[in-house]
mmCIF file of C-alpha atoms and ligand atoms in Angstrom:
data_model
loop_
_atom_site.group_PDB
_atom_site.id
_atom_site.type_symbol
_atom_site.label_atom_id
_atom_site.label_comp_id
_atom_site.label_asym_id
_atom_site.label_seq_id
_atom_site.Cartn_x
_atom_site.Cartn_y
_atom_site.Cartn_z
ATOM 1 C CA MET W 1 59.437 139.703 45.692
ATOM 2 C CA THR W 2 56.077 137.834 46.347
ATOM 3 C CA SER W 3 54.372 135.004 44.396
ATOM 4 C CA LYS W 4 50.583 134.373 44.628
ATOM 5 C CA ASN W 5 50.307 130.637 44.487
ATOM 6 C CA LEU W 6 52.877 129.809 46.752
ATOM 7 C CA ARG W 7 54.550 126.165 46.431
ATOM 8 C CA ALA W 8 57.787 124.536 47.381
ATOM 9 C CA ASP W 9 59.702 122.894 45.060
ATOM 10 C CA THR W 10 60.184 119.091 45.867
ATOM 11 C CA VAL W 11 62.938 116.569 46.052
ATOM 12 C CA THR W 12 62.595 112.957 45.161
ATOM 13 C CA LEU W 13 63.502 110.304 47.623
ATOM 14 C CA ALA W 14 64.816 107.068 46.952
ATOM 15 C CA GLY W 15 61.917 104.980 45.640
ATOM 16 C CA GLY W 16 60.296 108.155 44.161
ATOM 17 C CA VAL W 17 58.262 109.913 46.667
ATOM 18 C CA GLN W 18 58.300 113.580 46.468
ATOM 19 C CA LEU W 19 58.990 115.500 49.412
ATOM 20 C CA PRO W 20 58.436 119.306 49.352
ATOM 21 C CA GLN W 21 61.639 121.362 50.209
ATOM 22 C CA MET W 22 60.001 123.688 52.579
ATOM 23 C CA GLY W 23 57.804 122.296 55.556
ATOM 24 C CA LEU W 24 56.249 123.472 58.617
ATOM 25 C CA GLY W 25 58.244 122.739 62.104
ATOM 26 C CA THR W 26 55.857 122.427 64.923
ATOM 27 C CA TRP W 27 58.126 122.321 67.969
ATOM 28 C CA PRO W 28 57.291 123.681 70.652
ATOM 29 C CA LEU W 29 53.621 124.455 69.719
ATOM 30 C CA ASN W 30 50.731 122.639 71.971
ATOM 31 C CA ASP W 31 47.684 121.074 70.395
ATOM 32 C CA ASP W 32 45.790 124.316 70.371
ATOM 33 C CA GLU W 33 48.588 126.541 68.787
ATOM 34 C CA ALA W 34 49.694 123.807 66.314
ATOM 35 C CA ALA W 35 46.045 123.381 64.902
ATOM 36 C CA VAL W 36 45.849 127.144 64.117
ATOM 37 C CA ALA W 37 49.493 127.176 62.785
ATOM 38 C CA VAL W 38 48.966 124.050 60.564
ATOM 39 C CA LYS W 39 45.934 125.488 59.231
ATOM 40 C CA SER W 40 47.381 128.586 58.221
ATOM 41 C CA ALA W 41 50.508 127.270 56.810
ATOM 42 C CA LEU W 42 48.289 124.884 54.294
ATOM 43 C CA GLN W 43 45.997 127.566 53.488
ATOM 44 C CA ILE W 44 49.036 129.628 52.558
ATOM 45 C CA GLY W 45 50.511 126.865 50.436
ATOM 46 C CA TYR W 46 52.897 124.570 52.528
ATOM 47 C CA ARG W 47 52.158 121.052 51.664
ATOM 48 C CA HIS W 48 54.616 119.790 54.354
ATOM 49 C CA VAL W 49 54.444 119.537 58.019
ATOM 50 C CA ASP W 50 56.801 118.195 60.795
ATOM 51 C CA THR W 51 55.546 116.810 64.103
ATOM 52 C CA ALA W 52 56.985 114.011 66.518
ATOM 53 C CA GLU W 53 55.338 112.248 69.364
ATOM 54 C CA ASN W 54 57.688 113.948 71.448
ATOM 55 C CA TYR W 55 56.027 117.131 70.689
ATOM 56 C CA ARG W 56 52.843 116.245 72.247
ATOM 57 C CA ASN W 57 51.136 118.147 69.760
ATOM 58 C CA GLU W 58 50.134 115.314 66.844
ATOM 59 C CA VAL W 59 46.043 115.565 67.875
ATOM 60 C CA GLY W 60 46.698 119.776 67.108
ATOM 61 C CA VAL W 61 48.515 118.880 63.960
ATOM 62 C CA GLY W 62 45.737 116.628 62.678
ATOM 63 C CA GLN W 63 43.010 118.956 63.841
ATOM 64 C CA GLY W 64 44.681 121.871 61.640
ATOM 65 C CA ILE W 65 45.216 119.431 58.798
ATOM 66 C CA ARG W 66 41.260 118.712 58.877
ATOM 67 C CA ASP W 67 40.685 122.328 59.467
ATOM 68 C CA ALA W 68 42.589 123.361 56.342
ATOM 69 C CA GLY W 69 40.535 121.760 53.870
ATOM 70 C CA VAL W 70 43.174 120.719 51.612
ATOM 71 C CA ALA W 71 43.325 116.885 50.149
ATOM 72 C CA ARG W 72 45.119 114.552 52.354
ATOM 73 C CA GLU W 73 47.121 113.357 49.368
ATOM 74 C CA GLU W 74 48.466 116.866 48.821
ATOM 75 C CA ILE W 75 50.063 116.982 51.927
ATOM 76 C CA PHE W 76 53.191 115.556 53.298
ATOM 77 C CA VAL W 77 53.259 114.896 56.919
ATOM 78 C CA THR W 78 56.180 113.612 59.079
ATOM 79 C CA THR W 79 56.273 112.398 62.525
ATOM 80 C CA LYS W 80 58.735 110.792 64.832
ATOM 81 C CA PHE W 81 58.976 108.032 67.520
ATOM 82 C CA ASN W 82 60.879 107.903 71.028
ATOM 83 C CA LYS W 83 63.538 105.443 72.052
ATOM 84 C CA GLU W 84 60.869 103.136 74.089
ATOM 85 C CA TRP W 85 59.818 101.774 70.730
ATOM 86 C CA HIS W 86 63.157 100.954 69.372
ATOM 87 C CA SER W 87 61.891 97.239 68.099
ATOM 88 C CA VAL W 88 60.169 95.655 65.042
ATOM 89 C CA GLU W 89 57.022 95.642 67.391
ATOM 90 C CA GLY W 90 57.537 99.087 69.325
ATOM 91 C CA ALA W 91 57.891 100.882 65.721
ATOM 92 C CA ARG W 92 54.683 99.570 64.796
ATOM 93 C CA THR W 93 53.013 100.356 68.013
ATOM 94 C CA ALA W 94 54.178 103.765 67.867
ATOM 95 C CA CYS W 95 53.074 104.177 64.545
ATOM 96 C CA GLU W 96 49.596 103.212 65.133
ATOM 97 C CA ALA W 97 49.455 105.466 68.161
ATOM 98 C CA SER W 98 50.802 108.357 66.280
ATOM 99 C CA LEU W 99 47.948 107.535 63.316
ATOM 100 C CA LYS W 100 45.384 107.721 66.053
ATOM 101 C CA ARG W 101 46.536 110.858 67.413
ATOM 102 C CA LEU W 102 46.894 112.549 63.943
ATOM 103 C CA GLY W 103 43.465 111.104 62.703
ATOM 104 C CA LEU W 104 45.222 109.909 59.715
ATOM 105 C CA ASP W 105 45.443 106.209 58.110
ATOM 106 C CA TYR W 106 48.952 106.718 56.819
ATOM 107 C CA VAL W 107 51.768 109.038 57.295
ATOM 108 C CA ASP W 108 54.191 110.418 54.667
ATOM 109 C CA LEU W 109 57.703 109.875 56.382
ATOM 110 C CA LEU W 110 58.129 108.153 59.929
ATOM 111 C CA LEU W 111 61.722 109.033 61.572
ATOM 112 C CA ILE W 112 63.547 107.462 64.632
ATOM 113 C CA HIS W 113 63.797 110.469 66.366
ATOM 114 C CA TRP W 114 67.199 110.000 67.916
ATOM 115 C CA PRO W 115 69.421 107.104 67.702
ATOM 116 C CA ASN W 116 70.065 106.418 71.564
ATOM 117 C CA PRO W 117 73.222 104.417 70.947
ATOM 118 C CA ALA W 118 73.326 103.375 74.843
ATOM 119 C CA GLN W 119 70.418 101.301 74.300
ATOM 120 C CA ASP W 120 71.650 99.983 70.833
ATOM 121 C CA ARG W 121 68.302 99.251 69.571
ATOM 122 C CA TYR W 122 67.998 101.426 66.504
ATOM 123 C CA VAL W 123 68.738 98.740 63.622
ATOM 124 C CA GLN W 124 65.977 96.766 64.891
ATOM 125 C CA ALA W 125 63.720 100.147 64.884
ATOM 126 C CA PHE W 126 64.755 100.500 61.163
ATOM 127 C CA GLU W 127 63.473 97.371 60.484
ATOM 128 C CA GLY W 128 60.054 97.881 62.274
ATOM 129 C CA LEU W 129 60.125 100.861 59.740
ATOM 130 C CA LEU W 130 60.290 98.984 56.813
ATOM 131 C CA LYS W 131 57.748 96.436 57.458
ATOM 132 C CA LEU W 132 55.404 99.636 58.217
ATOM 133 C CA ARG W 133 56.145 100.520 54.630
ATOM 134 C CA ASP W 134 55.412 97.325 53.123
ATOM 135 C CA ALA W 135 52.150 97.503 55.056
ATOM 136 C CA GLY W 136 51.297 100.824 53.779
ATOM 137 C CA LEU W 137 51.082 102.613 57.026
ATOM 138 C CA VAL W 138 54.026 105.151 56.127
ATOM 139 C CA ARG W 139 55.352 106.004 52.502
ATOM 140 C CA ALA W 140 58.757 106.764 53.473
ATOM 141 C CA VAL W 141 61.387 105.896 56.259
ATOM 142 C CA GLY W 142 64.065 107.332 57.986
ATOM 143 C CA VAL W 143 66.236 108.567 60.815
ATOM 144 C CA SER W 144 66.917 111.812 62.854
ATOM 145 C CA ASN W 145 70.069 113.073 64.603
ATOM 146 C CA PHE W 146 71.988 109.986 63.232
ATOM 147 C CA LYS W 147 75.691 110.533 63.177
ATOM 148 C CA VAL W 148 78.204 108.901 60.915
ATOM 149 C CA ALA W 149 78.784 105.560 63.024
ATOM 150 C CA HIS W 150 74.884 105.334 63.521
ATOM 151 C CA LEU W 151 74.368 105.424 59.849
ATOM 152 C CA GLN W 152 77.300 103.170 59.205
ATOM 153 C CA LYS W 153 75.816 100.795 61.372
ATOM 154 C CA LEU W 154 72.612 100.593 59.367
ATOM 155 C CA PHE W 155 74.466 100.434 56.470
ATOM 156 C CA ASP W 156 76.458 97.378 57.764
ATOM 157 C CA ALA W 157 72.941 95.964 58.104
ATOM 158 C CA GLY W 158 72.194 96.427 54.657
ATOM 159 C CA LEU W 159 69.786 99.348 55.784
ATOM 160 C CA THR W 160 69.530 102.780 54.002
ATOM 161 C CA PRO W 161 66.994 105.395 55.578
ATOM 162 C CA GLN W 162 65.491 107.787 52.794
ATOM 163 C CA VAL W 163 65.774 110.907 55.034
ATOM 164 C CA ASN W 164 68.399 112.110 57.734
ATOM 165 C CA GLN W 165 66.627 114.945 59.717
ATOM 166 C CA ILE W 166 69.435 116.737 61.470
ATOM 167 C CA GLU W 167 70.377 119.975 63.165
ATOM 168 C CA LEU W 168 71.891 122.278 60.153
ATOM 169 C CA SER W 169 72.331 126.000 59.272
ATOM 170 C CA PRO W 170 74.816 128.087 57.691
ATOM 171 C CA THR W 171 76.836 128.029 61.126
ATOM 172 C CA ARG W 172 76.476 124.554 61.317
ATOM 173 C CA PRO W 173 76.564 122.845 57.827
ATOM 174 C CA ARG W 174 77.368 119.227 58.941
ATOM 175 C CA LYS W 175 79.436 118.810 55.649
ATOM 176 C CA GLU W 176 80.893 115.310 56.244
ATOM 177 C CA LEU W 177 77.168 113.923 57.039
ATOM 178 C CA VAL W 178 75.660 116.160 54.393
ATOM 179 C CA ALA W 179 78.527 114.440 51.875
ATOM 180 C CA LEU W 180 77.613 110.955 53.394
ATOM 181 C CA HIS W 181 73.903 111.305 52.693
ATOM 182 C CA ARG W 182 74.512 112.419 48.951
ATOM 183 C CA VAL W 183 76.933 109.174 48.331
ATOM 184 C CA HIS W 184 73.821 106.881 49.823
ATOM 185 C CA GLY W 185 70.994 108.911 48.274
ATOM 186 C CA ILE W 186 69.678 110.021 51.683
ATOM 187 C CA VAL W 187 67.566 113.338 51.464
ATOM 188 C CA THR W 188 69.113 115.692 54.454
ATOM 189 C CA GLU W 189 66.317 117.412 56.146
ATOM 190 C CA SER W 190 67.483 120.779 58.260
ATOM 191 C CA TRP W 191 66.023 121.495 61.814
ATOM 192 C CA SER W 192 66.574 124.753 63.361
ATOM 193 C CA PRO W 193 67.335 126.122 59.822
ATOM 194 C CA LEU W 194 67.023 129.679 60.884
ATOM 195 C CA ASP W 195 69.434 128.891 64.022
ATOM 196 C CA ARG W 196 65.934 129.802 65.887
ATOM 197 C CA GLY W 197 65.842 133.145 64.645
ATOM 198 C CA GLY W 198 68.679 134.186 66.495
ATOM 199 C CA ASP W 199 72.002 136.062 65.699
ATOM 200 C CA LEU W 200 72.692 134.510 62.114
ATOM 201 C CA LEU W 201 70.065 136.663 60.768
ATOM 202 C CA LYS W 202 72.214 139.788 61.617
ATOM 203 C CA ALA W 203 75.279 138.466 59.784
ATOM 204 C CA ASP W 204 76.589 140.819 57.072
ATOM 205 C CA ALA W 205 76.512 138.127 54.400
ATOM 206 C CA ILE W 206 72.900 137.465 55.153
ATOM 207 C CA GLN W 207 71.882 141.356 55.631
ATOM 208 C CA LYS W 208 73.651 142.089 52.153
ATOM 209 C CA ALA W 209 72.062 139.117 50.066
ATOM 210 C CA ALA W 210 68.527 140.214 51.797
ATOM 211 C CA ALA W 211 69.117 143.872 50.264
ATOM 212 C CA ALA W 212 70.416 142.935 47.108
ATOM 213 C CA HIS W 213 67.260 140.677 46.351
ATOM 214 C CA GLY W 214 64.615 142.693 48.245
ATOM 215 C CA VAL W 215 63.835 139.719 50.403
ATOM 216 C CA THR W 216 63.972 139.471 54.293
ATOM 217 C CA PRO W 217 67.447 137.659 56.153
ATOM 218 C CA ALA W 218 65.147 134.683 56.899
ATOM 219 C CA GLN W 219 64.330 134.071 53.267
ATOM 220 C CA VAL W 220 68.310 134.423 52.534
ATOM 221 C CA VAL W 221 68.803 131.580 55.018
ATOM 222 C CA LEU W 222 66.262 129.453 53.691
ATOM 223 C CA ARG W 223 67.006 129.968 50.094
ATOM 224 C CA TRP W 224 70.899 128.875 50.984
ATOM 225 C CA HIS W 225 69.331 125.437 52.319
ATOM 226 C CA VAL W 226 67.012 124.794 49.390
ATOM 227 C CA GLN W 227 69.455 125.968 46.773
ATOM 228 C CA GLN W 228 71.766 123.172 47.688
ATOM 229 C CA GLY W 229 69.095 120.369 47.673
ATOM 230 C CA LEU W 230 68.178 120.506 51.467
ATOM 231 C CA VAL W 231 64.996 120.169 52.870
ATOM 232 C CA ALA W 232 64.021 122.654 55.534
ATOM 233 C CA ILE W 233 61.464 122.952 58.208
ATOM 234 C CA PRO W 234 61.259 126.275 59.953
ATOM 235 C CA LYS W 235 58.882 126.845 62.683
ATOM 236 C CA SER W 236 56.704 129.797 62.558
ATOM 237 C CA ALA W 237 53.412 130.397 64.249
ATOM 238 C CA ASP W 238 53.249 133.890 62.585
ATOM 239 C CA PRO W 239 51.193 133.701 59.615
ATOM 240 C CA GLU W 240 53.325 136.594 57.974
ATOM 241 C CA ARG W 241 56.585 134.708 58.710
ATOM 242 C CA GLN W 242 54.982 131.348 57.354
ATOM 243 C CA ARG W 243 54.055 133.177 54.120
ATOM 244 C CA LEU W 244 57.659 134.621 53.801
ATOM 245 C CA ASN W 245 59.282 131.356 54.830
ATOM 246 C CA LEU W 246 57.740 129.446 52.071
ATOM 247 C CA ASP W 247 58.730 132.538 49.524
ATOM 248 C CA VAL W 248 62.050 131.631 48.336
ATOM 249 C CA PHE W 249 61.457 129.496 45.273
ATOM 250 C CA GLY W 250 61.231 132.879 43.295
ATOM 251 C CA PHE W 251 64.745 134.014 43.281
ATOM 252 C CA ALA W 252 68.495 132.750 43.691
ATOM 253 C CA LEU W 253 71.608 133.663 45.127
ATOM 254 C CA SER W 254 74.737 133.907 43.222
ATOM 255 C CA ALA W 255 77.478 131.732 43.945
ATOM 256 C CA ALA W 256 79.544 134.644 45.492
ATOM 257 C CA GLU W 257 76.664 135.060 48.087
ATOM 258 C CA MET W 258 76.132 131.388 48.640
ATOM 259 C CA ALA W 259 80.129 131.268 49.349
ATOM 260 C CA ALA W 260 79.832 134.484 51.713
ATOM 261 C CA ILE W 261 77.194 132.597 53.730
ATOM 262 C CA ASP W 262 79.215 129.005 53.548
ATOM 263 C CA ALA W 263 81.706 131.111 55.656
ATOM 264 C CA LEU W 264 79.730 131.975 58.534
ATOM 265 C CA GLU W 265 80.666 128.187 59.265
ATOM 266 C CA GLN W 266 81.660 128.177 63.052
ATOM 267 C CA PRO W 267 84.711 125.998 63.584
ATOM 268 C CA GLU W 268 83.215 123.974 66.833
ATOM 269 C CA PRO W 269 79.449 124.877 66.630
ATOM 270 C CA LYS W 270 77.395 123.725 69.722
ATOM 271 C CA LEU W 271 75.320 120.698 68.930
ATOM 272 C CA LEU W 272 73.132 118.681 70.544
ATOM 273 C CA ASP W 273 75.376 115.279 70.844
ATOM 274 C CA ALA W 274 73.006 112.248 69.851
ATOM 275 C CA ASP W 275 75.904 110.154 71.345
ATOM 276 C CA ARG W 276 74.888 111.824 74.822
ATOM 277 C CA PHE W 277 71.243 113.190 74.216
ATOM 278 C CA GLY W 278 68.125 111.528 72.929
ATOM 279 C CA HIS W 279 64.800 110.439 73.709
HETATM 280 P P1 LIG C 1 63.732 127.637 63.581
HETATM 281 O O1 LIG C 1 65.269 127.773 63.135
HETATM 282 O O2 LIG C 1 62.959 126.973 62.540
HETATM 283 O O3 LIG C 1 63.533 128.618 64.554
HETATM 284 C C1 LIG C 1 62.354 128.826 64.782
HETATM 285 C C2 LIG C 1 62.098 130.325 65.615
HETATM 286 O O4 LIG C 1 62.370 131.261 64.703
HETATM 287 C C3 LIG C 1 60.668 130.567 66.115
HETATM 288 O O5 LIG C 1 60.930 131.254 67.464
HETATM 289 C C4 LIG C 1 60.324 131.739 65.129
HETATM 290 O O6 LIG C 1 59.324 132.453 65.891
HETATM 291 C C5 LIG C 1 61.277 132.301 64.528
HETATM 292 N N1 LIG C 1 61.265 132.549 63.029
HETATM 293 C C6 LIG C 1 60.520 131.812 62.054
HETATM 294 N N2 LIG C 1 60.607 132.188 61.167
HETATM 295 C C7 LIG C 1 61.177 133.652 60.992
HETATM 296 C C8 LIG C 1 61.555 134.682 60.063
HETATM 297 N N3 LIG C 1 61.119 134.868 59.077
HETATM 298 N N4 LIG C 1 61.936 135.675 60.731
HETATM 299 C C9 LIG C 1 62.373 135.624 61.935
HETATM 300 N N5 LIG C 1 62.191 134.778 62.882
HETATM 301 C C10 LIG C 1 61.525 133.688 62.427
HETATM 302 O O7 LIG C 1 64.039 126.350 64.813
HETATM 303 P P2 LIG C 1 63.185 125.228 65.409
HETATM 304 O O8 LIG C 1 64.389 124.837 66.692
HETATM 305 O O9 LIG C 1 62.159 125.504 65.727
HETATM 306 O O10 LIG C 1 63.426 124.168 64.417
HETATM 307 C C11 LIG C 1 62.581 123.921 63.086
HETATM 308 C C12 LIG C 1 61.666 122.568 63.328
HETATM 309 O O11 LIG C 1 62.478 121.457 63.581
HETATM 310 C C13 LIG C 1 60.747 122.455 64.737
HETATM 311 O O12 LIG C 1 59.693 123.087 64.959
HETATM 312 C C14 LIG C 1 60.706 121.035 64.711
HETATM 313 O O13 LIG C 1 59.578 120.764 63.917
HETATM 314 C C15 LIG C 1 61.932 120.339 64.182
HETATM 315 N N6 LIG C 1 62.998 119.738 65.073
HETATM 316 C C16 LIG C 1 63.478 118.445 64.992
HETATM 317 C C17 LIG C 1 64.570 118.326 65.956
HETATM 318 C C18 LIG C 1 64.845 116.659 65.838
HETATM 319 O O14 LIG C 1 65.407 116.329 66.576
HETATM 320 N N7 LIG C 1 64.650 116.264 64.910
HETATM 321 C C19 LIG C 1 64.835 119.176 67.006
HETATM 322 C C20 LIG C 1 64.151 120.431 66.976
HETATM 323 C C21 LIG C 1 63.262 121.057 65.845
HETATM 324 P P3 LIG C 1 57.820 132.786 65.525
HETATM 325 O O15 LIG C 1 56.986 131.223 65.446
HETATM 326 O O16 LIG C 1 57.355 133.931 66.308
HETATM 327 O O17 LIG C 1 57.933 133.039 63.939
#
């Protein structure tokens, strides 16, 4: 199962912007590594790249975009900002600094990286994001690592992010949060979608589906994400794994295979807790 002109399917964000369902994650690549990985991914057919101020690789990501020779308007670029910028003016400062490092004049999606509820300024940061969208510096706005209570506080202020990027995989499917997203028209993005390439890929349900479809275990896991409407951002610096990770739109898992993968959910999965952790 391989296709020549690889392209991800897209989902539509509230407001109409199209987001490719498979993106290249870039943490923990440094600038030099990111430039190589992003160029290779875009040449393979990726049209979505995920970075952040905190990864300290936006310069490299921008370089990779220029080196790939793909038109800017074809590429969906996401970045995120840290807690020191949680204010209306701060969001603008953070955005302008990211644009400068990336060498771009707009980003497609800007996210509040962590809610940092102890600081309690994410509502103001989100108001800043909306101003950036009005000004045309970002096409879509969202959050990352927000839990139900953090989203609720935004809803109470009349605010709805277009995306919430969260830690999500078959072992940690985050069902309550995803259900809430669906009610509010928020697209879910899965970070660490492969559980960082660990034991998940050895699970029986994954191995069996991989054999049945003639694909790799990672492709099965990524298909599980996109088949239920999630967006995944696997990181790979290896061109062959990049290609395989994108090539999941030409087969479908059966209902029984999806259910067997759903059963890998851990009762109390280890998650980074956004009430305690954040930057
Ligand atoms: P992933 O689940 O994407 O796993 C990445 C690891 O899996 C790498 O070691 C990679 O190695 C390996 N891998 C990739 N493809 C395959 C494959 N086909 N088969 C076997 N192994 C594979 O985890 P990440 O934590 O990197 O998450 C992805 C992205 O999510 C990050 O890069 C970042 O952009 C974002 N993220 C966002 C966070 C947030 O707070 N919003 C937090 C953490 C991550 P190799 O490179 O050698 O292929």
